[in-house]
Short mmCIF file of C-alpha atoms (C1' of nucleotides) in Angstrom, two decimals:
data_model
loop_
_atom_site.label_atom_id
_atom_site.label_comp_id
_atom_site.label_asym_id
_atom_site.label_seq_id
_atom_site.Cartn_x
_atom_site.Cartn_y
_atom_site.Cartn_z
CA MET A 85 -5.14 17.79 -9.02
CA ASN A 86 -3.10 14.68 -8.35
CA TYR A 87 -3.28 11.00 -9.14
CA TRP A 88 -2.65 8.04 -6.89
CA LEU A 89 -2.70 4.28 -6.68
CA LEU A 90 -4.14 2.37 -3.73
CA LYS A 91 -3.38 -1.28 -3.16
CA SER A 92 -5.81 -3.63 -1.51
CA GLU A 93 -6.07 -7.36 -1.11
CA PRO A 94 -9.47 -8.26 -2.57
CA SER A 95 -9.94 -10.83 0.19
CA SER A 96 -10.06 -7.95 2.67
CA TYR A 97 -11.54 -5.16 0.50
CA SER A 98 -12.16 -5.36 -3.23
CA ILE A 99 -13.37 -3.02 -5.94
CA ASP A 100 -16.73 -4.80 -5.72
CA ASN A 101 -16.92 -3.91 -2.03
CA LEU A 102 -16.22 -0.29 -2.92
CA GLN A 103 -18.83 -0.35 -5.68
CA SER A 104 -21.53 -1.56 -3.31
CA ASP A 105 -20.39 0.71 -0.46
CA LYS A 106 -20.16 3.71 -2.84
CA LYS A 107 -17.58 5.24 -0.50
CA THR A 108 -15.22 4.12 2.24
CA GLU A 109 -12.68 5.30 4.76
CA TRP A 110 -9.19 4.20 3.69
CA SER A 111 -8.24 3.30 7.24
CA GLY A 112 -5.70 0.86 8.56
CA VAL A 113 -2.63 2.18 6.74
CA ARG A 114 0.32 1.81 9.13
CA ASN A 115 3.23 2.93 7.03
CA TYR A 116 4.63 6.44 7.31
CA GLN A 117 5.43 6.90 3.65
CA ALA A 118 1.94 5.80 2.67
CA ARG A 119 0.41 8.05 5.32
CA ASN A 120 2.43 11.02 4.09
CA PHE A 121 1.06 10.55 0.59
CA MET A 122 -2.47 10.44 1.97
CA LYS A 123 -1.85 13.75 3.74
CA LYS A 124 -1.09 15.28 0.36
CA MET A 125 -4.35 14.11 -1.16
CA GLU A 126 -7.01 16.65 -1.96
CA VAL A 127 -10.71 16.31 -2.63
CA GLY A 128 -11.17 15.52 -6.30
CA ASP A 129 -7.88 13.66 -6.74
CA LEU A 130 -8.27 10.47 -8.74
CA VAL A 131 -7.16 7.05 -7.61
CA LEU A 132 -6.36 3.78 -9.36
CA PHE A 133 -7.65 0.81 -7.37
CA TYR A 134 -5.20 -2.11 -7.42
CA HIS A 135 -5.70 -5.68 -6.29
CA SER A 136 -2.65 -7.36 -4.74
CA ASN A 137 -2.05 -10.91 -3.57
CA THR A 138 -4.60 -12.36 -5.96
CA ALA A 139 -5.04 -13.50 -9.52
CA PRO A 140 -4.97 -11.56 -11.67
CA ILE A 141 -2.93 -8.86 -9.95
CA GLY A 142 -3.49 -5.37 -11.32
CA VAL A 143 -5.59 -2.24 -11.62
CA VAL A 144 -9.28 -3.07 -11.41
CA GLY A 145 -11.00 0.29 -11.19
CA SER A 146 -10.86 3.89 -10.17
CA ALA A 147 -12.02 6.05 -7.31
CA LYS A 148 -11.87 9.66 -6.22
CA VAL A 149 -10.87 11.35 -3.01
CA VAL A 150 -13.95 12.77 -1.26
CA SER A 151 -12.36 13.77 2.04
CA CYS A 152 -8.81 14.78 2.76
CA ALA A 153 -6.75 13.19 5.51
CA HIS A 154 -8.27 12.95 8.99
CA PRO A 155 -7.30 10.89 12.06
CA ASP A 156 -7.71 7.14 11.59
CA SER A 157 -10.12 6.02 14.30
CA THR A 158 -9.13 2.35 13.95
CA ALA A 159 -5.81 3.26 15.60
CA PHE A 160 -7.72 4.12 18.83
CA ASP A 161 -9.83 0.97 18.84
CA THR A 162 -8.34 -1.73 21.04
CA ASN A 163 -10.53 -4.30 19.30
CA ASP A 164 -9.27 -3.39 15.86
CA SER A 165 -6.39 -5.31 14.31
CA HIS A 166 -4.86 -1.95 13.36
CA TYR A 167 -4.94 -0.64 16.94
CA ASP A 168 -1.82 1.36 17.80
CA PRO A 169 -1.33 2.37 21.46
CA LYS A 170 1.13 5.08 20.39
CA SER A 171 -1.60 6.94 18.54
CA THR A 172 -3.90 8.92 20.82
CA LYS A 173 -6.88 11.16 20.13
CA GLU A 174 -4.87 14.10 21.44
CA LYS A 175 -1.93 13.24 19.21
CA PRO A 176 -3.03 10.99 16.37
CA ILE A 177 -0.27 9.33 14.38
CA TRP A 178 -2.29 7.68 11.66
CA GLU A 179 -4.60 9.32 9.20
CA CYS A 180 -6.86 8.23 6.41
CA VAL A 181 -8.78 9.72 3.51
CA ASP A 182 -12.26 8.88 2.25
CA ILE A 183 -12.66 7.63 -1.29
CA ALA A 184 -15.71 7.08 -3.48
CA PHE A 185 -16.24 4.56 -6.24
CA VAL A 186 -15.90 5.93 -9.79
CA GLU A 187 -15.85 2.96 -12.12
CA LYS A 188 -14.76 -0.59 -12.59
CA CYS A 189 -12.38 -1.44 -15.42
CA LYS A 190 -13.84 -3.42 -18.31
CA ARG A 191 -10.83 -5.67 -17.84
CA VAL A 192 -8.00 -5.92 -15.32
CA ILE A 193 -4.89 -4.02 -16.33
CA SER A 194 -2.51 -6.65 -15.03
CA LEU A 195 0.83 -6.00 -13.42
CA GLU A 196 2.39 -7.95 -16.26
CA GLU A 197 0.78 -5.63 -18.81
CA ILE A 198 1.94 -2.57 -16.86
CA LYS A 199 5.50 -3.89 -16.82
CA ASN A 200 5.43 -4.63 -20.54
CA ASP A 201 3.91 -1.30 -21.63
CA THR A 202 6.65 1.16 -22.55
CA LYS A 203 4.21 4.03 -21.98
CA LEU A 204 3.89 2.94 -18.37
CA SER A 205 7.57 2.56 -17.60
CA GLY A 206 8.62 3.99 -14.28
CA MET A 207 5.42 3.30 -12.42
CA VAL A 208 6.20 2.67 -8.74
CA VAL A 209 3.94 -0.37 -8.59
CA ALA A 210 5.99 -2.13 -11.28
CA GLN A 211 9.27 -1.70 -9.44
CA LYS A 212 10.77 -4.79 -7.89
CA GLY A 213 10.09 -5.08 -4.19
CA SER A 214 7.66 -2.15 -4.22
CA ARG A 215 5.50 -2.61 -1.12
CA LEU A 216 4.14 0.88 -0.82
CA SER A 217 0.34 0.62 -0.57
CA VAL A 218 -0.36 4.29 -1.30
CA GLN A 219 1.67 5.77 -4.09
CA PRO A 220 1.63 8.71 -6.51
CA VAL A 221 0.92 8.17 -10.20
CA SER A 222 1.67 10.63 -12.99
CA LYS A 223 -1.19 12.10 -15.01
CA LYS A 224 0.24 10.46 -18.12
CA HIS A 225 0.30 7.02 -16.53
CA PHE A 226 -3.15 7.47 -15.01
CA GLU A 227 -4.66 8.41 -18.35
CA ARG A 228 -2.89 5.57 -20.14
CA ILE A 229 -4.31 3.02 -17.73
CA VAL A 230 -7.81 4.47 -17.93
CA SER A 231 -7.69 4.35 -21.72
CA LEU A 232 -6.49 0.73 -21.63
CA SER A 233 -9.30 -0.09 -19.21
CA LYS A 234 -11.96 1.13 -21.64
CA LYS A 235 -11.06 -1.52 -24.18
CA LYS A 236 -13.12 -4.66 -24.04
CA PRO A 237 -11.32 -7.83 -23.04
CA ALA A 238 -9.52 -9.42 -25.97
"C1'" DG B 167 3.99 -21.88 0.48
"C1'" DC B 168 8.32 -19.67 -0.54
"C1'" DC B 169 11.18 -15.98 -0.16
"C1'" DA B 170 13.11 -11.30 -1.50
"C1'" DA B 171 12.54 -6.73 -0.26
"C1'" DC B 172 11.59 -3.67 2.96
"C1'" DG B 173 10.18 -1.47 7.58
"C1'" DT B 174 10.48 -1.54 12.55
"C1'" DT B 175 12.31 -2.67 16.97
"C1'" DG B 176 15.49 -2.75 20.49
"C1'" DG B 177 20.11 -3.93 22.53
"C1'" DC B 178 24.37 -2.03 22.67
"C1'" DG C 222 23.49 5.87 15.75
"C1'" DC C 223 24.45 1.16 14.27
"C1'" DC C 224 22.75 -3.08 12.97
"C1'" DA C 225 20.89 -7.80 13.86
"C1'" DA C 226 16.65 -9.84 14.54
"C1'" DC C 227 12.20 -9.99 13.51
"C1'" DG C 228 7.67 -9.07 11.18
"C1'" DT C 229 5.11 -7.92 6.98
"C1'" DT C 230 4.14 -7.37 2.13
"C1'" DG C 231 3.24 -9.22 -2.01
"C1'" DG C 232 4.85 -11.43 -6.47
"C1'" DC C 233 5.64 -15.79 -7.97
#
DNA sequence: GCCAACGTTGGC
DNA sequence: GCCAACGTTGGC
């Protein structure tokens, strides 16, 4: 059982979208490191859902992996903005997992709060210049964030 | 909108 | 295989 963090810009896909969709294919990832982490995901793994490029930035909810990595069909679709001619159905390059909504945080655990919390030190997302959109999270950090997210807004 | 950090591309 | 040029991400 592993823990992860997925970044998304809420203008393209937010936690509210996931809540109403119930589940979604995490397609469109075009970064090898991120893809390699998705290949390691297993059904039942838990995921922190993070909003980037917005205000406030931070963890907004959680999800779970409901299907392990499979070929990303958006890479084959010439009409899709994530189309990649190098990826073919015979030899797919890009993969994605399916995730399902678990819950929405009672408040956003902001990036600032993550950086200032000594119990969360070392999280990849808080590192300067960290652009990785799929990243591993330790059990300790995952549980800390979930417990912070249960508290009502101050 | 700016720009630092990072990844990718392609000439050599 | 090096590295400059370019494109993207994402915090601020």
